[in-house]
């Protein structure tokens, strides 16, 4: 009986973390925490459908790199494509609110999406 109990506990400890990783729950974030500008709310809610917006705010890319990033998420992560109007709003907001930053220096942070 003890062996069965051990397997049951081990199974639960293995399954629960896997289940917890299947969905994203936005942490206590709101659009107002981020730079104001046209398209902020649309961008916030588009991005937080899958991940926290702080992840987005850490990036610094050109408009073309933001566009490549969105295309990558559509291709690889099943992000629903944005209609032309919403895509323009999101890209304009990202390019103005989170433009490229100077490199952090030798061995510093490198944006993995920047080409």
Backbone as numpy.savetxt, mean C-alpha at the origin, in Angstrom:
# Nx Ny Nz CAx CAy CAz Cx Cy Cz
-3.97 -39.27 24.27 -4.79 -38.08 24.27 -3.92 -36.81 24.27
-2.78 -36.85 25.00 -1.92 -35.67 25.04 -1.35 -35.36 23.66
-1.04 -36.39 22.90 -0.49 -36.19 21.57 -1.52 -35.49 20.68
-2.79 -35.86 20.76 -3.84 -35.22 19.99 -3.97 -33.75 20.38
-3.92 -33.47 21.67 -4.03 -32.08 22.14 -2.86 -31.25 21.61
-1.67 -31.82 21.60 -0.51 -31.09 21.10 -0.69 -30.77 19.62
-1.15 -31.75 18.82 -1.39 -31.51 17.39 -2.48 -30.47 17.17
-3.50 -30.50 18.00 -4.59 -29.52 17.87 -4.07 -28.11 18.12
-3.28 -27.95 19.18 -2.72 -26.63 19.51 -1.76 -26.19 18.40
-0.92 -27.10 17.93 0.02 -26.76 16.86 -0.73 -26.34 15.60
-1.82 -27.05 15.28 -2.62 -26.71 14.11 -3.23 -25.33 14.21
-3.75 -25.00 15.38 -4.34 -23.68 15.58 -3.28 -22.60 15.46
-2.12 -22.83 16.07 -1.04 -21.84 16.00 -0.53 -21.66 14.57
-0.67 -22.65 13.73 -0.23 -22.56 12.34 -1.29 -21.89 11.48
-2.56 -22.19 11.70 -3.65 -21.70 10.86 -4.03 -20.26 11.18
-4.09 -19.86 12.42 -4.56 -18.53 12.80 -3.71 -17.42 12.18
-2.37 -17.47 12.24 -1.61 -16.40 11.58 -1.86 -16.35 10.08
-2.01 -17.49 9.44 -2.28 -17.49 8.00 -3.62 -16.84 7.71
-4.61 -17.09 8.53 -5.93 -16.48 8.34 -5.85 -14.98 8.57
-5.05 -14.55 9.52 -4.95 -13.13 9.85 -4.32 -12.34 8.71
-3.52 -12.98 7.86 -2.84 -12.28 6.78 -3.65 -12.19 5.51
-4.84 -12.75 5.48 -5.61 -12.76 4.24 -6.33 -11.46 3.96
-6.50 -10.59 4.93 -7.20 -9.33 4.70 -6.50 -8.18 5.39
-6.71 -7.01 4.86 -6.11 -5.82 5.46 -7.19 -5.03 6.18
-6.89 -4.62 7.37 -7.77 -3.74 8.11 -7.03 -2.43 8.31
-7.56 -1.32 7.76 -6.84 -0.06 7.93 -6.62 0.27 9.41
-5.42 0.65 9.70 -5.11 1.07 11.07 -5.75 2.45 11.24
-5.68 3.00 12.34 -6.35 4.26 12.62 -5.78 5.39 11.77
-6.03 5.33 10.48 -5.59 6.36 9.55 -6.81 7.09 9.00
-6.61 8.33 8.66 -7.67 9.09 8.01 -7.01 10.01 6.97
-7.75 10.39 5.95 -7.17 11.24 4.91 -6.58 12.54 5.46
-7.17 13.06 6.52 -6.73 14.34 7.07 -5.31 14.31 7.62
-4.74 13.14 7.84 -3.38 13.02 8.34 -2.34 13.30 7.25
-2.77 13.36 6.01 -1.85 13.45 4.89 -2.00 14.80 4.18
-1.03 15.17 3.35 -1.08 16.50 2.73 -2.41 16.78 2.01
-2.93 17.95 2.28 -4.18 18.36 1.62 -3.91 18.60 0.14
-4.93 18.37 -0.66 -4.82 18.63 -2.09 -5.92 17.93 -2.84
-6.16 18.36 -4.06 -7.19 17.72 -4.88 -6.87 16.24 -5.07
-7.83 15.38 -4.82 -7.66 13.94 -5.01 -7.17 13.20 -3.78
-6.94 13.91 -2.67 -6.43 13.24 -1.47 -7.37 12.14 -1.01
-8.66 12.44 -0.88 -9.60 11.45 -0.36 -9.72 10.26 -1.30
-9.83 10.52 -2.60 -9.93 9.42 -3.56 -8.68 8.53 -3.50
-7.51 9.17 -3.41 -6.26 8.42 -3.35 -6.19 7.61 -2.06
-6.54 8.23 -0.95 -6.51 7.54 0.34 -7.37 6.29 0.30
-8.61 6.43 -0.14 -9.52 5.28 -0.11 -9.20 4.24 -1.18
-8.62 4.66 -2.28 -8.17 3.69 -3.30 -7.04 2.83 -2.73
-6.08 3.48 -2.10 -4.90 2.76 -1.61 -5.21 1.91 -0.37
-6.04 2.43 0.53 -6.29 1.70 1.77 -7.25 0.53 1.58
-7.70 0.30 0.36 -8.47 -0.92 0.11 -7.58 -2.15 0.29
-6.26 -1.95 0.16 -5.32 -3.09 0.27 -4.23 -2.92 1.32
-3.83 -1.70 1.62 -2.73 -1.50 2.57 -2.84 -0.13 3.22
-2.06 0.05 4.25 -2.06 1.32 4.96 -1.52 2.45 4.10
-2.03 3.65 4.34 -1.59 4.78 3.54 -0.21 5.27 3.94
0.22 4.94 5.15 1.58 5.32 5.56 2.61 4.67 4.63
2.31 3.49 4.10 3.19 2.85 3.12 3.34 3.73 1.89
2.24 4.29 1.43 2.25 5.18 0.26 3.04 6.45 0.60
2.78 7.00 1.77 3.41 8.26 2.17 4.93 8.13 2.33
5.42 6.93 2.49 6.87 6.72 2.61 7.58 6.76 1.27
6.83 6.63 0.20 7.42 6.59 -1.14 7.71 8.01 -1.61
8.51 8.11 -2.62 8.79 9.37 -3.28 9.13 9.06 -4.73
8.17 9.27 -5.61 8.38 8.86 -7.00 7.92 9.93 -7.97
8.40 9.82 -9.20 7.92 10.68 -10.26 6.52 10.21 -10.66
5.83 11.03 -11.43 4.50 10.63 -11.89 4.57 9.32 -12.68
5.59 9.18 -13.54 5.74 7.95 -14.33 5.97 6.74 -13.42
6.73 6.92 -12.36 6.96 5.82 -11.42 5.69 5.48 -10.64
4.91 6.50 -10.26 3.64 6.23 -9.60 2.73 5.44 -10.55
2.73 5.84 -11.82 1.90 5.15 -12.80 2.34 3.70 -12.96
3.65 3.47 -13.01 4.17 2.10 -13.09 3.77 1.29 -11.85
3.80 1.94 -10.71 3.43 1.26 -9.46 1.96 0.83 -9.49
1.09 1.72 -9.95 -0.34 1.38 -10.06 -0.53 0.24 -11.05
0.16 0.32 -12.20 0.05 -0.75 -13.19 0.51 -2.09 -12.62
1.59 -2.07 -11.85 2.09 -3.28 -11.21 1.05 -3.86 -10.26
0.41 -3.01 -9.46 -0.60 -3.49 -8.51 -1.82 -4.07 -9.23
-2.15 -3.49 -10.35 -3.27 -4.02 -11.14 -2.90 -5.39 -11.70
-1.69 -5.50 -12.26 -1.25 -6.76 -12.87 -1.01 -7.86 -11.85
-0.26 -7.56 -10.81 0.18 -8.59 -9.87 -0.72 -8.81 -8.67
-1.43 -7.77 -8.26 -2.16 -7.87 -7.00 -3.67 -7.71 -7.17
-4.12 -7.80 -8.40 -5.56 -7.75 -8.69 -6.25 -6.48 -8.22
-5.53 -5.37 -8.22 -6.15 -4.09 -7.92 -7.13 -3.78 -9.05
-8.35 -3.39 -8.71 -9.29 -3.02 -9.78 -8.77 -1.79 -10.53
-8.77 -1.83 -11.86 -8.32 -0.66 -12.62 -9.19 0.56 -12.32
-8.56 1.71 -12.30 -9.28 2.96 -12.08 -9.78 3.50 -13.41
-10.95 4.13 -13.39 -11.38 4.77 -14.63 -10.46 5.96 -14.89
-10.48 6.49 -16.10 -9.54 7.55 -16.49 -9.58 8.76 -15.56
-10.77 9.18 -15.16 -10.91 10.36 -14.30 -10.29 10.11 -12.92
-10.59 8.97 -12.32 -10.04 8.66 -11.00 -8.53 8.43 -11.07
-8.08 7.77 -12.12 -6.63 7.53 -12.28 -5.89 8.86 -12.36
-6.43 9.82 -13.10 -5.81 11.14 -13.21 -5.75 11.82 -11.84
-6.85 11.76 -11.07 -6.87 12.37 -9.74 -5.82 11.74 -8.83
-5.77 10.41 -8.82 -4.84 9.69 -7.95 -3.40 10.00 -8.35
-3.09 9.92 -9.63 -1.72 10.19 -10.08 -1.30 11.63 -9.81
-2.19 12.57 -10.04 -1.87 13.98 -9.78 -1.60 14.21 -8.30
-2.43 13.62 -7.45 -2.22 13.78 -6.01 -0.88 13.16 -5.59
-0.63 11.93 -6.00 0.61 11.25 -5.60 1.84 12.01 -6.09
1.82 12.46 -7.33 2.98 13.17 -7.89 3.24 14.49 -7.17
2.17 15.16 -6.73 2.38 16.44 -6.05 2.65 16.26 -4.56
2.00 15.31 -3.92 2.16 15.13 -2.47 3.40 14.32 -2.11
3.81 13.41 -2.98 4.93 12.52 -2.69 5.89 12.44 -3.87
6.54 13.58 -4.22 7.48 13.61 -5.34 8.77 12.89 -4.95
9.66 12.69 -5.92 10.93 12.02 -5.61 11.70 12.78 -4.53
12.38 12.01 -3.70 13.21 12.60 -2.64 14.67 12.32 -2.97
15.53 13.14 -2.41 16.96 12.91 -2.58 17.33 11.61 -1.89
18.26 10.85 -2.46 18.68 9.61 -1.81 19.18 9.88 -0.40
18.98 8.92 0.47 19.36 9.08 1.87 20.87 9.00 2.07
21.61 8.76 1.03 23.06 8.68 1.15 23.53 7.25 0.98
24.78 7.07 1.13 25.39 5.76 0.93 24.72 4.71 1.81
24.17 3.70 1.18 23.52 2.63 1.92 22.18 3.02 2.46
21.66 4.18 2.03 20.38 4.65 2.54 19.20 3.97 1.86
18.04 4.40 2.21 16.80 3.82 1.71 16.68 4.03 0.21
16.29 2.99 -0.50 16.09 3.05 -1.94 14.66 2.58 -2.21
13.91 3.37 -2.95 12.55 3.00 -3.28 12.55 1.79 -4.20
11.91 0.68 -3.80 11.95 -0.53 -4.63 11.16 -0.40 -5.94
10.24 0.56 -6.02 9.44 0.74 -7.22 10.07 1.71 -8.20
11.03 2.50 -7.75 11.67 3.48 -8.62 12.62 2.77 -9.57
12.53 3.12 -10.83 13.42 2.51 -11.83 14.66 3.33 -12.01
